[in-house]
Coordinates of C-alpha atoms in Angstrom, one line a residue:
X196 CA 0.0 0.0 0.0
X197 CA 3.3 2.3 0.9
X198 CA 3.6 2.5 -3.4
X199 CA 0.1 3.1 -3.8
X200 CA -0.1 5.9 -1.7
X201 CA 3.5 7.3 -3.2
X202 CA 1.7 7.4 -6.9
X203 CA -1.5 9.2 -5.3
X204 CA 1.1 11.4 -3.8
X205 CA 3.9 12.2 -6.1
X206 CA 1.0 12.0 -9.1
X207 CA -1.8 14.3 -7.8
X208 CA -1.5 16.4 -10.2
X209 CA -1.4 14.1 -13.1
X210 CA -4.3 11.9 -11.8
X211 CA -6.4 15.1 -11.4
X212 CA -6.4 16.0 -15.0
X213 CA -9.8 15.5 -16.9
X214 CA -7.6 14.2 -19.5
X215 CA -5.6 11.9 -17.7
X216 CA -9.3 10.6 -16.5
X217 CA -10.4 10.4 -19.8
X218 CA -7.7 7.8 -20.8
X219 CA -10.5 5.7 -18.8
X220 CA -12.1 5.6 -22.0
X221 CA -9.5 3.8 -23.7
X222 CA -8.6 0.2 -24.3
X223 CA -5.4 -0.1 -24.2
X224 CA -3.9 -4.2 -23.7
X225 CA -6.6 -6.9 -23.8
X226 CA -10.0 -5.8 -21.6
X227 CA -7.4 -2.9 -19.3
X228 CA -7.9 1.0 -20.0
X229 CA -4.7 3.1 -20.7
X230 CA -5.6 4.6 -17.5
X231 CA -5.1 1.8 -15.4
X232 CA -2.0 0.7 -17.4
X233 CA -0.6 3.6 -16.6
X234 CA -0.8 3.6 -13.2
X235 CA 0.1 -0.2 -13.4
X236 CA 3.2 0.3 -15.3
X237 CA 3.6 3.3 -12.2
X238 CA 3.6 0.7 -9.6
X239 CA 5.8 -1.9 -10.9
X240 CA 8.7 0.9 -11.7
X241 CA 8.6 2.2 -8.6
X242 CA 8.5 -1.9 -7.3
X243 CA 11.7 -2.5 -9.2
X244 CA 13.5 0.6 -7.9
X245 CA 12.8 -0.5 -4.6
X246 CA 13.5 -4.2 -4.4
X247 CA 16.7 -3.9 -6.8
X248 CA 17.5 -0.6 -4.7
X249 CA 17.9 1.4 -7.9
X250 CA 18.1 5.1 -6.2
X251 CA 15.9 7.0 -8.5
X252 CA 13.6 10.9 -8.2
X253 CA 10.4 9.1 -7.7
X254 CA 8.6 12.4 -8.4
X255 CA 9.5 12.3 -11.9
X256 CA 9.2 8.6 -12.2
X257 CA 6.0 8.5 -11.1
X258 CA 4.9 11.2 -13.5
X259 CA 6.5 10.0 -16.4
X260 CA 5.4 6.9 -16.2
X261 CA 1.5 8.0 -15.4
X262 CA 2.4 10.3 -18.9
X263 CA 4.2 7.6 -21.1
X264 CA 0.9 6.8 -23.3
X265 CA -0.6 10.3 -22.5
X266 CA -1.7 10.4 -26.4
X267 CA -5.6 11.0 -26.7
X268 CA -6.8 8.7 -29.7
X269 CA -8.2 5.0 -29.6
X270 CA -5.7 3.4 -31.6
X271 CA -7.3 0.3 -31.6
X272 CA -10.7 2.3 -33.5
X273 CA -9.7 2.2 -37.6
X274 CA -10.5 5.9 -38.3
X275 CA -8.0 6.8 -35.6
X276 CA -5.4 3.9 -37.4
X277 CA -1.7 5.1 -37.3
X278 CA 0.4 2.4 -39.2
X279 CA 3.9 3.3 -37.3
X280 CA 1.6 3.9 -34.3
X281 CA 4.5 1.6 -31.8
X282 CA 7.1 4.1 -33.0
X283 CA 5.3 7.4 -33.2
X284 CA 3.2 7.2 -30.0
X285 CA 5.8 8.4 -27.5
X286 CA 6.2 11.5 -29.7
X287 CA 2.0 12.2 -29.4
X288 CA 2.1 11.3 -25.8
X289 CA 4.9 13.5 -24.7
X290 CA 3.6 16.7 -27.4
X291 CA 0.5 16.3 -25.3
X292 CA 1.7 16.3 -22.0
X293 CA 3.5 19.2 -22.8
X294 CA 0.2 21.0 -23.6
X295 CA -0.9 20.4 -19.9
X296 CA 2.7 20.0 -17.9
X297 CA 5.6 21.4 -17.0
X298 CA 8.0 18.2 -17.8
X299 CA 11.5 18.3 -16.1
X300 CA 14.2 16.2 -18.5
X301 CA 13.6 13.5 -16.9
X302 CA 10.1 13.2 -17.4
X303 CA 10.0 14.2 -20.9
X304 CA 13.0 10.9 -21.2
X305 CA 10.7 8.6 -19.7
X306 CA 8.1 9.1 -22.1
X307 CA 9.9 9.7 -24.9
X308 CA 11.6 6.5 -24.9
X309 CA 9.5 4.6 -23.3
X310 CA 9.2 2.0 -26.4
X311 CA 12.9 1.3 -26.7
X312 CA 14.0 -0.8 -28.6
X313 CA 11.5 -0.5 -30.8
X314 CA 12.3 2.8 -31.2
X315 CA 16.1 3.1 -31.6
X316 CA 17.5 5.6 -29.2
X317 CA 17.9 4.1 -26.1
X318 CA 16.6 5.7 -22.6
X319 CA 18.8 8.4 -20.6
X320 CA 18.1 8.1 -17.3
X321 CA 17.3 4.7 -14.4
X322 CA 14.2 6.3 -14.3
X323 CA 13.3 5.8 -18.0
X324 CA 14.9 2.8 -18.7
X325 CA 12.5 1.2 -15.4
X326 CA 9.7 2.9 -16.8
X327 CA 10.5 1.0 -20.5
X328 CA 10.8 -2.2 -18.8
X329 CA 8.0 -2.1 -16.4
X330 CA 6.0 -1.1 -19.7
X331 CA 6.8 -4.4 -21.6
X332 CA 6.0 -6.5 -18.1
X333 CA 2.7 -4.7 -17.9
X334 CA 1.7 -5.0 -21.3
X335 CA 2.7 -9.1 -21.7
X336 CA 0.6 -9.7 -18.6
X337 CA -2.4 -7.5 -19.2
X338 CA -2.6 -8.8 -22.6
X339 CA -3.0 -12.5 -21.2
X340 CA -5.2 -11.1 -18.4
X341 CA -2.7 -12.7 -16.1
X342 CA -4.4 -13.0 -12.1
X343 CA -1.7 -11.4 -10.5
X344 CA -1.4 -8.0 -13.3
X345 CA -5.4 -7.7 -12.2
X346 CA -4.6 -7.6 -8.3
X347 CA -1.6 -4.6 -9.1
X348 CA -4.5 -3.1 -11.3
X349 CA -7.2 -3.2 -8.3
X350 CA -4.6 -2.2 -5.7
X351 CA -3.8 0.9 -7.6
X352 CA -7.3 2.3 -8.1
X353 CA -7.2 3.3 -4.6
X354 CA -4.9 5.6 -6.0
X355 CA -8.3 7.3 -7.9

């Protein structure tokens, strides 16, 4: 619960964005909205950073990581369909962030590179590079709808 309430905390300001709500909308891996992957990805960054004792600015991990698919389309609807859309989302989800936050450098990394290595530069910072891999976990077991992904899920909409 301690990681739970640090994304409430360190995220206020993200999680109170009508936008950032409105990514509850959103389909994002197999029957999970981009909102709660989001926050899912969220929580198992800041996990690793704990357990491996990675020393890390949760602030901006925790933000970055709420922000890293913060692009407002559905692309699974085909009017919305974006052919490259795994190598030009980070692009769309950091432009839009930008619309609503101040980003530190930081911040901007993690969501800008979020989808290494399928997009080629690689991730600056510890921050990004958990943020990248706690992506990948999230997705593989959201998309299998894997029992233990769903309890991270319902832990962290106490977050809400």
């Amino acid at each position: 619960m301690e990681t739970v309430r640090k994304i409430g905390e360190l995220g206020a300001d993200v999680l109170a964005s009508p936008k950032m709500q409105g990514l509850r909308g959103f389909i994002q891996h197999g029957r999970v909205t981009r909102y709660d992957h989001c926050l899912s990805v969220c929580y198992i960054a800041l996990r690793m950073a704990q357990r491996l004792n990675i020393a890390v600015d949760e602030r901006s991990m925790v933000r970055g990581a709420l922000l890293h698919d913060y692009f407002l389309y559905d692309w699974h609807d085909p009017e919305n369909l974006r052919p490259l859309h795994g190598f030009t989302h980070p692009g769309e989800a950091l432009r839009s962030a930008l619309e609503e936050f101040e980003l530190n450098a930081v911040e901007r990394n993690v969501i800008h590179r979020h989808m290494f290595p399928l997009t080629p530069v690689p991730p600056r910072y510890r921050e990004a590079v958990l943020v990248s891999l706690a992506d990948k976990i999230s997705a593989v077991l959201e998309t299998f709808g894997v029992r233990r992904e769903m309890r991270v899920i319902s832990l962290c909409r106490s977050v809400r």
